[in-house]
Amino acid sequence: MMKKLIAVLLAAMFLLIAGCSDKKTESDTSESGDFQSSSTEPEVIEITEKLFSQQINFIYYNPKDYLGKEITYEGMFEYFTIEPSGDTLPFVFRYGPGCCANDANVGFEVVYDGEYPQINDWVKIRGKVENVTHGGMQYLRLSLSELTVME
């Protein structure tokens, strides 16, 4: 009985190890494109609808992991005023969850060489995360390579 149990455990361990291979073949890819291409194009991190606030917050809490990386997301365009300096900064955000009149705007300040959209336009952006200092404060912003006004 003990020999059978050991044989079954060894067989299960062998199957587990054999199933953990890092190698992928064309047959391992799904139709949805889960297989990563070997192109030299930089990875672009897409901030998704479902966990938008959490993904943005994770980037803010782990800036060293994201500096210089490209991210893309959709949101609303607005200018926000920094107090007490009165400086206005372009910002692409979404309304975040809140409570007790403490709602949050979640997103990034953006810098773009092209023309900025109208206030409240829904846009899709792509840009690199960079660290900036303004008024003695350090924060993250996106240096945009793309800004598209959506319908």
Backbone as JSON, one array per atom type, in Angstrom:
{
  "sequence": "MMKKLIAVLLAAMFLLIAGCSDKKTESDTSESGDFQSSSTEPEVIEITEKLFSQQINFIYYNPKDYLGKEITYEGMFEYFTIEPSGDTLPFVFRYGPGCCANDANVGFEVVYDGEYPQINDWVKIRGKVENVTHGGMQYLRLSLSELTVME",
  "N": [[0.82, -1.19, 0.0], [1.92, 1.27, 0.82], [3.95, 1.54, -1.09], [2.44, 1.89, -3.4], [1.22, 4.36, -2.85], [3.46, 6.06, -2.74], [4.31, 5.78, -5.38], [2.14, 6.92, -6.76], [2.27, 9.57, -5.78], [4.82, 10.32, -6.76], [4.31, 10.14, -9.53], [2.35, 12.13, -9.79], [3.87, 14.37, -9.04], [5.75, 14.37, -11.12], [4.07, 14.94, -13.33], [3.23, 17.48, -12.59], [5.64, 18.94, -12.62], [6.35, 18.62, -15.32], [4.31, 20.05, -16.51], [4.95, 22.67, -15.97], [6.59, 24.03, -17.7], [8.53, 26.65, -19.21], [8.64, 27.08, -21.88], [7.0, 28.06, -24.86], [4.93, 27.19, -27.53], [3.61, 27.58, -30.87], [1.2, 26.31, -30.67], [0.56, 26.77, -28.08], [-0.48, 29.28, -27.91], [-3.27, 31.49, -27.61], [-6.32, 32.36, -29.33], [-6.89, 34.93, -28.65], [-4.56, 36.27, -28.48], [-2.68, 35.93, -26.37], [-0.06, 35.16, -26.35], [3.12, 36.49, -26.12], [4.8, 38.56, -28.36], [8.06, 38.49, -29.87], [9.03, 40.95, -30.47], [10.94, 44.0, -30.66], [9.68, 46.19, -29.73], [8.79, 48.5, -27.18], [7.29, 47.54, -24.06], [3.92, 48.3, -23.46], [1.93, 49.44, -20.95], [-1.35, 48.85, -20.28], [-3.9, 50.58, -18.78], [-6.72, 49.46, -17.38], [-10.33, 49.37, -17.62], [-11.72, 47.99, -15.57], [-10.14, 47.9, -13.17], [-9.25, 50.52, -12.76], [-8.71, 52.71, -10.87], [-7.22, 51.34, -8.91], [-5.0, 50.44, -10.4], [-3.79, 52.87, -11.19], [-3.19, 53.96, -8.66], [-1.38, 52.01, -7.77], [0.79, 52.48, -9.44], [1.53, 55.05, -8.56], [2.3, 54.42, -5.93], [4.46, 52.8, -6.37], [6.66, 54.06, -7.83], [9.31, 53.77, -8.84], [9.27, 51.4, -10.22], [7.97, 52.03, -12.54], [8.95, 54.3, -13.83], [9.89, 55.8, -16.85], [8.56, 53.89, -18.33], [6.0, 53.09, -20.72], [2.58, 53.94, -20.65], [-0.92, 53.48, -21.28], [-4.21, 54.8, -21.43], [-7.73, 55.6, -21.16], [-9.56, 58.58, -20.56], [-10.97, 61.58, -19.05], [-10.32, 64.87, -20.16], [-8.93, 67.69, -18.53], [-8.14, 70.81, -16.92], [-6.33, 71.36, -14.01], [-6.05, 73.29, -11.06], [-3.29, 74.21, -9.16], [-2.94, 74.84, -5.84], [-1.12, 76.83, -3.51], [-0.15, 78.27, -5.63], [-1.54, 78.75, -7.98], [-1.05, 77.74, -10.47], [-1.99, 76.13, -13.5], [-2.54, 72.87, -14.65], [-2.52, 70.44, -17.24], [-4.53, 67.51, -17.28], [-5.42, 64.1, -17.33], [-8.01, 62.12, -16.43], [-10.15, 60.04, -14.37], [-13.24, 59.86, -12.61], [-12.96, 58.81, -9.33], [-13.88, 56.31, -6.87], [-15.49, 57.32, -3.87], [-16.41, 58.65, -0.65], [-18.78, 60.26, 1.41], [-18.78, 62.91, 0.32], [-16.17, 62.95, -0.53], [-15.01, 62.4, -3.01], [-12.72, 61.27, -5.54], [-10.39, 62.32, -8.06], [-8.82, 60.45, -10.4], [-5.82, 59.94, -11.99], [-3.3, 61.19, -14.27], [-1.15, 64.07, -14.49], [-0.48, 65.54, -17.63], [1.85, 66.05, -20.3], [2.24, 67.47, -23.42], [3.3, 67.8, -26.78], [1.68, 68.45, -28.87], [-1.56, 69.8, -29.83], [-3.76, 70.55, -27.21], [-6.82, 68.97, -26.13], [-10.34, 69.93, -25.87], [-11.79, 71.0, -22.75], [-13.24, 68.48, -20.76], [-13.33, 66.64, -22.85], [-13.3, 63.25, -23.92], [-10.54, 61.24, -23.94], [-7.93, 59.22, -25.4], [-4.82, 58.25, -24.29], [-1.24, 57.93, -24.58], [1.82, 57.51, -23.06], [5.07, 58.2, -21.52], [6.06, 57.5, -18.2], [7.18, 59.89, -15.97], [9.24, 61.5, -13.5], [8.72, 64.47, -11.82], [9.46, 67.74, -10.44], [7.68, 70.21, -8.82], [7.05, 73.27, -7.49], [8.42, 72.51, -5.2], [7.44, 70.01, -4.67], [7.53, 66.53, -5.41], [6.32, 64.52, -8.02], [4.5, 62.25, -10.22], [4.14, 62.3, -13.78], [2.82, 62.1, -17.13], [4.56, 62.01, -20.12], [3.41, 62.61, -23.12], [3.13, 60.69, -26.1], [1.1, 60.19, -27.74], [-2.18, 61.44, -28.21], [-5.51, 61.14, -28.43], [-8.66, 62.3, -29.32], [-11.66, 60.87, -28.37], [-14.83, 59.58, -29.54]],
  "CA": [[0.0, 0.0, 0.0], [2.81, 2.41, 0.91], [4.64, 1.67, -2.37], [1.48, 2.46, -4.36], [1.05, 5.77, -2.5], [4.68, 6.74, -3.17], [4.3, 5.78, -6.85], [1.14, 7.9, -7.18], [2.82, 10.89, -5.48], [5.89, 10.59, -7.72], [3.7, 10.37, -10.83], [1.71, 13.45, -9.72], [4.92, 15.37, -9.03], [6.3, 14.39, -12.46], [3.12, 15.65, -14.18], [3.26, 18.88, -12.19], [6.88, 19.52, -13.12], [6.28, 18.63, -16.79], [3.35, 21.08, -16.9], [5.44, 24.0, -15.6], [7.63, 24.44, -18.64], [8.48, 28.04, -19.66], [8.64, 27.13, -23.34], [5.7, 28.15, -25.5], [4.94, 26.94, -28.96], [2.45, 28.21, -31.51], [-0.01, 25.66, -30.19], [0.27, 27.27, -26.74], [-1.09, 30.6, -27.96], [-4.72, 31.51, -27.76], [-6.77, 33.24, -30.4], [-6.98, 36.3, -28.16], [-3.24, 36.89, -28.55], [-1.99, 35.9, -25.09], [1.35, 34.89, -26.58], [3.89, 37.71, -26.3], [5.69, 38.52, -29.51], [9.45, 38.74, -29.52], [9.43, 42.2, -31.11], [11.75, 44.88, -29.82], [8.85, 47.31, -29.33], [8.69, 48.55, -25.72], [6.02, 47.12, -23.47], [3.0, 49.38, -23.11], [1.03, 49.0, -19.89], [-2.69, 49.39, -20.48], [-4.69, 50.71, -17.56], [-8.02, 48.97, -17.83], [-11.59, 49.88, -17.06], [-12.18, 47.28, -14.38], [-9.37, 48.23, -11.98], [-8.59, 51.76, -13.11], [-8.18, 53.42, -9.69], [-6.2, 50.52, -8.27], [-3.79, 50.43, -11.22], [-3.17, 54.19, -11.08], [-2.62, 54.06, -7.32], [-0.22, 51.12, -7.69], [1.91, 53.18, -10.09], [1.96, 56.12, -7.66], [2.95, 53.84, -4.76], [5.66, 52.08, -6.81], [7.13, 54.84, -8.98], [10.57, 53.28, -9.41], [8.96, 50.29, -11.12], [7.28, 52.52, -13.73], [9.62, 55.44, -14.46], [10.37, 55.51, -18.19], [7.7, 52.93, -19.03], [4.85, 53.68, -21.39], [1.26, 53.47, -20.27], [-2.02, 54.01, -22.07], [-5.55, 54.69, -20.84], [-8.73, 56.57, -21.58], [-10.11, 59.37, -19.48], [-11.47, 62.91, -19.35], [-9.31, 65.92, -20.13], [-9.29, 68.83, -17.69], [-7.04, 71.55, -16.32], [-6.49, 71.49, -12.57], [-5.28, 74.39, -10.49], [-2.49, 73.87, -7.99], [-2.96, 75.91, -4.84], [-1.54, 78.23, -3.59], [0.55, 78.96, -6.73], [-2.48, 79.11, -9.03], [-0.66, 77.12, -11.74], [-2.94, 75.17, -14.05], [-1.85, 71.75, -15.28], [-3.4, 69.53, -17.97], [-4.71, 66.29, -16.5], [-6.36, 63.13, -17.88], [-8.45, 61.44, -15.21], [-11.51, 59.51, -14.22], [-13.75, 60.03, -11.25], [-12.74, 57.62, -8.52], [-14.87, 56.11, -5.81], [-15.27, 58.08, -2.65], [-17.54, 58.59, 0.27], [-18.98, 61.44, 2.25], [-18.32, 64.06, -0.46], [-14.73, 62.87, -0.64], [-14.7, 61.71, -4.26], [-11.36, 61.53, -6.01], [-10.08, 62.3, -9.48], [-7.68, 59.55, -10.49], [-5.15, 60.01, -13.29], [-1.98, 61.82, -14.29], [-0.86, 65.27, -15.24], [0.1, 65.18, -18.91], [2.6, 67.03, -21.06], [2.07, 67.07, -24.82], [3.8, 68.79, -27.74], [0.6, 68.79, -29.8], [-2.66, 70.63, -29.35], [-4.58, 69.93, -26.16], [-8.25, 68.93, -26.47], [-11.25, 70.78, -25.1], [-12.12, 70.52, -21.41], [-14.25, 67.42, -20.69], [-13.23, 65.68, -23.94], [-12.85, 61.91, -23.57], [-9.35, 61.04, -24.75], [-7.06, 58.06, -25.19], [-3.45, 58.76, -24.26], [-0.1, 57.0, -24.43], [2.99, 58.3, -22.7], [6.06, 57.67, -20.59], [5.99, 57.97, -16.82], [8.38, 60.61, -15.55], [9.22, 62.12, -12.19], [8.97, 65.91, -11.93], [9.36, 68.52, -9.21], [6.96, 71.46, -9.06], [6.75, 73.93, -6.22], [9.03, 71.77, -4.1], [6.83, 68.68, -4.54], [7.81, 65.56, -6.46], [5.17, 63.71, -8.41], [4.61, 61.6, -11.52], [3.3, 62.77, -14.86], [3.03, 61.37, -18.39], [5.01, 62.75, -21.29], [2.61, 61.92, -24.12], [3.5, 60.52, -27.5], [-0.17, 60.13, -28.44], [-3.39, 61.94, -27.55], [-6.59, 61.04, -29.41], [-10.0, 62.61, -28.79], [-12.57, 59.78, -28.69], [-16.22, 59.99, -29.73]],
  "C": [[0.87, 1.26, 0.0], [3.54, 2.63, -0.41], [3.73, 2.27, -3.42], [1.3, 3.96, -4.11], [2.26, 6.59, -2.97], [4.71, 6.84, -4.69], [3.32, 6.81, -7.38], [1.65, 9.32, -6.93], [3.93, 11.27, -6.45], [5.33, 10.9, -9.11], [3.04, 11.76, -10.87], [2.75, 14.57, -9.76], [5.55, 15.49, -10.43], [5.38, 15.18, -13.41], [3.12, 17.15, -13.88], [4.49, 19.58, -12.75], [6.84, 19.63, -14.64], [5.34, 19.73, -17.27], [3.83, 22.49, -16.63], [6.54, 24.49, -16.52], [7.42, 25.9, -19.05], [8.36, 28.15, -21.17], [7.22, 27.17, -23.85], [5.88, 27.88, -26.97], [3.73, 27.63, -29.55], [1.16, 27.58, -31.02], [-0.39, 26.13, -28.79], [-0.43, 28.62, -26.77], [-2.59, 30.49, -28.13], [-5.1, 32.44, -28.89], [-6.83, 34.69, -29.95], [-5.62, 36.98, -28.11], [-2.51, 36.92, -27.22], [-0.49, 35.71, -25.25], [2.07, 36.19, -26.86], [4.8, 37.57, -27.51], [7.11, 38.84, -29.06], [9.95, 40.03, -30.17], [10.21, 43.05, -30.12], [10.96, 46.12, -29.39], [8.72, 47.32, -27.8], [7.3, 48.12, -25.23], [5.19, 48.35, -23.13], [2.01, 48.81, -22.1], [-0.32, 49.66, -20.11], [-3.44, 49.41, -19.16], [-6.13, 50.47, -17.97], [-9.18, 49.56, -17.04], [-11.87, 49.29, -15.68], [-11.45, 47.7, -13.1], [-8.62, 49.55, -12.14], [-7.94, 52.44, -11.9], [-7.06, 52.65, -9.03], [-4.91, 50.52, -9.06], [-3.05, 51.76, -11.15], [-2.49, 54.33, -9.72], [-1.37, 53.19, -7.17], [1.0, 51.79, -8.33], [2.43, 54.3, -9.19], [2.71, 55.57, -6.45], [4.24, 53.11, -5.1], [6.32, 52.79, -7.98], [8.4, 54.31, -9.62], [10.35, 52.15, -10.4], [8.4, 50.77, -12.46], [7.96, 53.68, -14.44], [10.19, 55.02, -15.82], [9.53, 54.52, -18.98], [6.51, 53.66, -19.65], [3.56, 53.08, -20.87], [0.23, 54.12, -21.18], [-3.32, 53.83, -21.29], [-6.46, 55.74, -21.44], [-9.25, 57.31, -20.37], [-10.57, 60.73, -19.98], [-10.34, 63.92, -19.24], [-9.82, 67.11, -19.34], [-8.01, 69.57, -17.32], [-7.33, 71.65, -14.83], [-5.57, 72.59, -12.06], [-4.58, 73.91, -9.23], [-2.53, 75.07, -7.05], [-1.7, 75.82, -4.0], [-0.94, 78.96, -4.79], [-0.41, 79.43, -7.82], [-2.12, 78.55, -10.39], [-1.74, 76.15, -12.19], [-2.17, 74.11, -14.84], [-2.86, 70.89, -16.03], [-3.38, 68.16, -17.31], [-5.69, 65.4, -17.24], [-6.72, 62.19, -16.73], [-9.79, 60.75, -15.41], [-11.93, 59.8, -12.79], [-13.56, 58.72, -10.51], [-13.8, 57.48, -7.46], [-14.49, 56.92, -4.58], [-16.48, 57.95, -1.75], [-17.61, 59.92, 1.01], [-18.45, 62.71, 1.59], [-16.82, 64.1, -0.6], [-14.34, 62.09, -1.9], [-13.33, 62.14, -4.77], [-11.32, 61.56, -7.53], [-8.78, 61.52, -9.61], [-7.1, 59.62, -11.89], [-3.8, 60.66, -13.15], [-2.04, 63.18, -14.96], [-0.22, 64.81, -16.54], [0.83, 66.36, -19.51], [2.59, 66.55, -22.5], [2.56, 68.18, -25.73], [2.72, 69.25, -28.71], [-0.43, 69.7, -29.16], [-3.48, 69.88, -28.31], [-6.05, 69.95, -26.58], [-9.04, 69.93, -25.64], [-11.46, 70.16, -23.71], [-13.31, 69.57, -21.51], [-14.27, 66.49, -21.91], [-12.74, 64.34, -23.39], [-11.7, 61.58, -24.5], [-8.7, 59.69, -24.44], [-5.64, 58.59, -25.3], [-2.46, 57.61, -24.16], [1.11, 57.86, -24.13], [3.87, 57.62, -21.69], [5.9, 58.32, -19.23], [7.31, 58.67, -16.49], [8.15, 61.26, -14.2], [9.55, 63.59, -12.37], [8.86, 66.56, -10.56], [8.71, 69.85, -9.57], [6.62, 72.06, -7.71], [7.29, 73.18, -5.02], [8.45, 70.38, -3.88], [7.25, 67.8, -5.71], [6.56, 64.77, -6.74], [5.41, 63.12, -9.78], [3.71, 62.31, -12.53], [3.62, 61.92, -16.09], [3.46, 62.34, -19.46], [4.41, 62.02, -22.49], [3.28, 61.86, -25.48], [2.24, 60.49, -28.36], [-1.29, 60.69, -27.58], [-4.47, 61.96, -28.63], [-7.91, 61.36, -28.74], [-10.94, 61.52, -29.29], [-13.98, 60.35, -28.88], [-17.05, 59.64, -28.53]]
}
